Short mmCIF file of C-alpha atoms in Angstrom, two decimals:
data_model
loop_
_atom_site.label_atom_id
_atom_site.label_comp_id
_atom_site.label_asym_id
_atom_site.label_seq_id
_atom_site.Cartn_x
_atom_site.Cartn_y
_atom_site.Cartn_z
CA ALA A 1 -14.02 8.44 11.68
CA GLN A 2 -10.92 7.72 13.63
CA ARG A 3 -7.69 8.58 11.60
CA VAL A 4 -3.86 8.66 13.22
CA THR A 5 -1.72 10.60 10.68
CA GLN A 6 2.68 10.19 11.05
CA PRO A 7 3.29 12.22 7.95
CA GLU A 8 7.07 11.44 7.67
CA LYS A 9 8.04 7.61 6.74
CA LEU A 10 11.89 8.35 7.71
CA LEU A 11 13.75 10.40 10.44
CA SER A 12 17.23 9.97 9.77
CA VAL A 13 19.31 12.21 12.94
CA PHE A 14 22.64 11.37 14.20
CA LYS A 15 23.80 10.50 17.30
CA GLY A 16 22.95 13.65 20.23
CA ALA A 17 20.51 15.59 18.01
CA PRO A 18 16.46 16.23 19.11
CA VAL A 19 14.35 14.06 18.20
CA GLU A 20 11.04 14.62 16.99
CA LEU A 21 8.54 11.94 15.61
CA LYS A 22 4.82 13.67 14.61
CA CYS A 23 1.89 12.44 14.77
CA ASN A 24 -1.93 13.37 14.45
CA TYR A 25 -5.41 12.45 14.83
CA SER A 26 -9.14 12.39 14.30
CA TYR A 27 -11.28 11.31 16.60
CA SER A 28 -14.19 13.05 17.96
CA GLY A 29 -14.61 11.74 21.53
CA SER A 30 -11.69 11.75 23.84
CA PRO A 31 -9.51 9.57 22.78
CA GLU A 32 -5.94 7.24 24.44
CA LEU A 33 -3.11 8.41 23.01
CA PHE A 34 -0.37 4.93 22.29
CA TRP A 35 3.61 5.08 20.96
CA TYR A 36 4.71 1.58 19.94
CA VAL A 37 8.10 0.99 18.78
CA GLN A 38 9.23 -2.62 16.47
CA TYR A 39 13.12 -3.03 17.02
CA SER A 40 14.97 -4.62 14.46
CA ARG A 41 13.92 -8.29 14.68
CA GLN A 42 12.01 -7.75 17.78
CA ARG A 43 8.02 -7.54 18.52
CA LEU A 44 5.74 -4.79 18.53
CA GLN A 45 5.89 -3.32 22.04
CA LEU A 46 4.57 -0.40 23.93
CA LEU A 47 6.84 2.31 24.55
CA LEU A 48 4.24 4.56 26.39
CA ARG A 49 0.50 6.12 26.93
CA HIS A 50 -0.71 9.82 27.41
CA ILE A 51 -2.48 8.94 30.74
CA SER A 52 0.48 7.89 32.15
CA ARG A 53 2.33 10.95 31.50
CA GLU A 54 5.97 9.19 31.89
CA SER A 55 8.77 9.48 30.39
CA ILE A 56 9.84 6.13 29.12
CA LYS A 57 13.99 5.62 27.50
CA GLY A 58 13.67 9.71 27.43
CA PHE A 59 11.48 10.38 25.09
CA THR A 60 7.88 11.89 26.12
CA ALA A 61 4.57 12.85 24.45
CA ASP A 62 2.30 15.00 25.00
CA LEU A 63 -1.66 15.13 23.95
CA ASN A 64 -1.79 18.77 22.11
CA LYS A 65 -6.65 18.74 21.96
CA GLY A 66 -6.29 22.05 20.37
CA GLU A 67 -3.41 20.85 17.74
CA THR A 68 -5.16 17.04 17.81
CA SER A 69 -1.10 15.97 17.92
CA PHE A 70 0.34 13.44 20.45
CA HIS A 71 4.10 14.31 18.67
CA LEU A 72 7.24 11.70 20.14
CA LYS A 73 10.43 13.44 21.45
CA LYS A 74 13.86 13.28 22.44
CA PRO A 75 16.92 15.65 23.47
CA PHE A 76 19.15 13.42 22.76
CA ALA A 77 19.33 9.93 19.84
CA GLN A 78 21.10 7.57 20.37
CA GLU A 79 21.77 4.58 18.12
CA GLU A 80 19.82 2.23 20.14
CA ASP A 81 16.67 4.34 19.33
CA SER A 82 16.56 3.26 15.94
CA ALA A 83 13.17 1.49 15.34
CA MET A 84 9.78 1.39 13.79
CA TYR A 85 7.70 4.14 16.05
CA TYR A 86 3.49 3.26 15.43
CA CYS A 87 1.53 6.29 16.90
CA ALA A 88 -1.91 4.22 17.83
CA LEU A 89 -5.24 5.87 18.68
CA SER A 90 -8.25 4.45 21.20
CA GLY A 91 -11.53 5.80 22.15
CA ARG A 92 -11.62 5.85 25.53
CA GLY A 93 -14.90 4.52 27.55
CA GLY A 94 -15.50 2.33 25.40
CA ALA A 95 -16.15 -1.59 25.48
CA THR A 96 -13.53 -2.16 22.72
CA ASN A 97 -10.98 -0.28 23.00
CA LYS A 98 -10.22 -0.98 19.70
CA LEU A 99 -6.23 0.53 18.67
CA ILE A 100 -5.97 2.40 14.98
CA PHE A 101 -2.40 2.63 14.30
CA GLY A 102 -0.48 4.71 11.79
CA THR A 103 1.89 4.26 8.96
CA GLY A 104 5.08 4.51 10.97
CA THR A 105 7.55 6.28 11.10
CA LEU A 106 11.15 4.69 10.39
CA LEU A 107 14.03 6.53 12.80
CA ALA A 108 18.00 5.93 12.14
CA VAL A 109 19.93 7.42 13.95
CA GLN A 110 23.47 7.57 12.06
CA PRO A 111 26.80 7.75 14.23
CA GLU B 1 8.28 -13.82 31.51
CA ALA B 2 4.68 -14.66 29.47
CA GLU B 3 4.40 -14.08 25.95
CA VAL B 4 2.42 -14.38 23.06
CA ALA B 5 2.47 -17.14 20.96
CA GLN B 6 1.71 -17.61 17.01
CA SER B 7 2.58 -20.30 14.38
CA PRO B 8 3.35 -20.56 11.87
CA ARG B 9 6.68 -17.82 11.68
CA TYR B 10 6.06 -18.02 7.54
CA LYS B 11 3.48 -19.81 5.46
CA ILE B 12 4.22 -19.74 1.40
CA THR B 13 0.66 -20.90 -0.50
CA GLU B 14 -0.75 -20.74 -3.57
CA LYS B 15 -3.72 -18.66 -4.29
CA SER B 16 -6.99 -20.52 -4.54
CA GLN B 17 -5.55 -21.88 -1.12
CA ALA B 18 -6.29 -22.70 1.97
CA VAL B 19 -4.36 -21.27 5.07
CA ALA B 20 -4.43 -20.82 8.84
CA PHE B 21 -2.94 -19.25 11.88
CA TRP B 22 -2.78 -20.14 15.22
CA CYS B 23 -2.62 -17.36 18.22
CA ASP B 24 -1.79 -18.43 21.98
CA PRO B 25 -2.21 -15.23 24.37
CA ILE B 26 -0.56 -14.45 27.99
CA SER B 27 -2.61 -16.03 30.54
CA GLY B 28 -5.23 -14.54 31.75
CA HIS B 29 -5.88 -11.74 29.01
CA ALA B 30 -9.47 -11.40 27.86
CA THR B 31 -8.49 -9.34 25.21
CA LEU B 32 -7.44 -10.35 21.54
CA TYR B 33 -6.58 -9.09 18.33
CA TRP B 34 -6.02 -10.04 15.32
CA TYR B 35 -4.15 -7.50 13.21
CA ARG B 36 -2.49 -7.57 8.98
CA GLN B 37 0.72 -5.45 8.25
CA ILE B 38 1.02 -4.74 5.33
CA LEU B 39 4.57 -3.78 4.36
CA GLY B 40 4.83 -0.59 4.90
CA GLN B 41 2.10 0.98 5.95
CA GLY B 42 0.64 0.32 9.85
CA PRO B 43 -1.43 -2.81 11.33
CA GLU B 44 -5.01 -2.83 10.34
CA LEU B 45 -7.31 -4.83 13.14
CA LEU B 46 -8.93 -7.70 11.17
CA VAL B 47 -11.26 -8.50 14.27
CA GLN B 48 -11.58 -8.20 17.88
CA PHE B 49 -12.35 -11.10 20.55
CA GLN B 50 -13.68 -10.39 24.31
CA ASP B 51 -13.80 -14.20 25.91
CA GLU B 52 -15.21 -16.33 23.00
CA SER B 53 -17.17 -13.28 21.65
CA VAL B 54 -16.60 -11.28 18.47
CA VAL B 55 -16.53 -7.40 20.18
CA ASP B 56 -15.17 -5.58 16.19
CA ASP B 57 -14.68 -7.36 12.97
CA SER B 58 -15.62 -4.76 10.57
CA GLN B 59 -12.55 -4.78 8.89
CA LEU B 60 -12.97 -8.38 7.93
CA PRO B 61 -13.14 -9.62 4.82
CA LYS B 62 -15.52 -12.22 5.74
CA ASP B 63 -16.38 -13.99 2.15
CA ARG B 64 -12.74 -15.28 2.20
CA PHE B 65 -11.26 -14.76 6.04
CA SER B 66 -12.48 -16.54 9.39
CA ALA B 67 -11.77 -16.21 12.99
CA GLU B 68 -12.71 -18.49 15.97
CA ARG B 69 -11.90 -18.84 19.61
CA LEU B 70 -13.74 -21.20 21.02
CA LYS B 71 -12.39 -21.29 24.47
CA GLY B 72 -11.65 -17.65 24.93
CA VAL B 73 -8.47 -19.26 25.18
CA ASP B 74 -6.02 -19.56 22.26
CA SER B 75 -7.89 -18.45 18.18
CA THR B 76 -7.22 -19.83 15.07
CA LEU B 77 -7.84 -17.28 11.60
CA LYS B 78 -8.17 -18.50 8.16
CA ILE B 79 -8.27 -17.79 4.95
CA GLN B 80 -10.13 -19.71 2.28
CA PRO B 81 -9.42 -18.99 -0.63
CA ALA B 82 -5.80 -17.55 0.07
CA GLU B 83 -5.77 -14.42 -2.82
CA LEU B 84 -2.46 -12.37 -4.03
CA GLY B 85 -3.50 -9.66 -1.79
CA ASP B 86 -3.69 -11.27 1.42
CA SER B 87 0.15 -11.65 1.48
CA ALA B 88 0.97 -9.70 4.76
CA MET B 89 2.11 -10.21 8.52
CA TYR B 90 -0.64 -11.29 10.57
CA LEU B 91 -0.54 -10.17 14.34
CA CYS B 92 -1.79 -11.54 17.60
CA ALA B 93 -2.71 -9.12 20.59
CA SER B 94 -3.79 -9.50 23.61
CA SER B 95 -4.81 -7.27 26.68
CA PRO B 96 -6.12 -7.59 30.00
CA PHE B 97 -9.89 -5.99 29.54
CA GLY B 98 -9.99 -2.68 29.69
CA THR B 99 -6.91 -1.47 29.28
CA GLY B 100 -5.01 -0.42 25.76
CA GLU B 101 -1.64 -1.73 25.99
CA LEU B 102 -1.52 -4.51 23.63
CA PHE B 103 0.71 -7.64 23.86
CA PHE B 104 2.15 -8.58 20.54
CA GLY B 105 3.59 -12.30 19.51
CA GLU B 106 5.97 -12.32 17.03
CA GLY B 107 3.55 -12.89 13.39
CA SER B 108 2.89 -15.45 10.94
CA ARG B 109 4.35 -13.82 7.66
CA LEU B 110 1.96 -15.37 4.34
CA THR B 111 3.19 -15.65 1.01
CA VAL B 112 0.66 -15.92 -1.74
CA LEU B 113 2.20 -17.41 -5.35
#
């Protein structure tokens, strides 16, 4: 079964500290992984996807198939990074592109 | 910039009443999704359309929920009768076919009393 696990409901860090939001997945095929973000009073939006292998707003995420993880990292947190972050998984090659979300991690960056 | 539109933003209803939500996706997006998000949880897919066809409704409680996208453009999600446990945010999203990038609406928050 497809599953996305985000073990931390809340991650609180100080400005300038490194950030790592954890995501583990369960999927029998070849998955496509995403990170979505929801800032306060804004709609849910895509932050990055693993196949693009790019850095968005200083965030990166590497797909580790051996550990079935897709952790989101940023070397120096900024206050504007405070938001709800959701890891999501989609099966590749299927017609439905069904997107399964984790329960989310609230990142709070303290000044 | 084109956005997914949803209405109403807020709906308060009593249990056993009927409620409906409307979604207008971004023009040209063939795939439309309805998600339900209960407080403290991630979005859960209720139904996915490809044009006017349902491609996944495995998590839709079909005894009380229905969804349609008659002309392959806008969509309606209906609940009848509403139950207390249906209180949640109902999110609509759309995407171009073949991508996993979803564009979300602001959501419709339902409170069932």
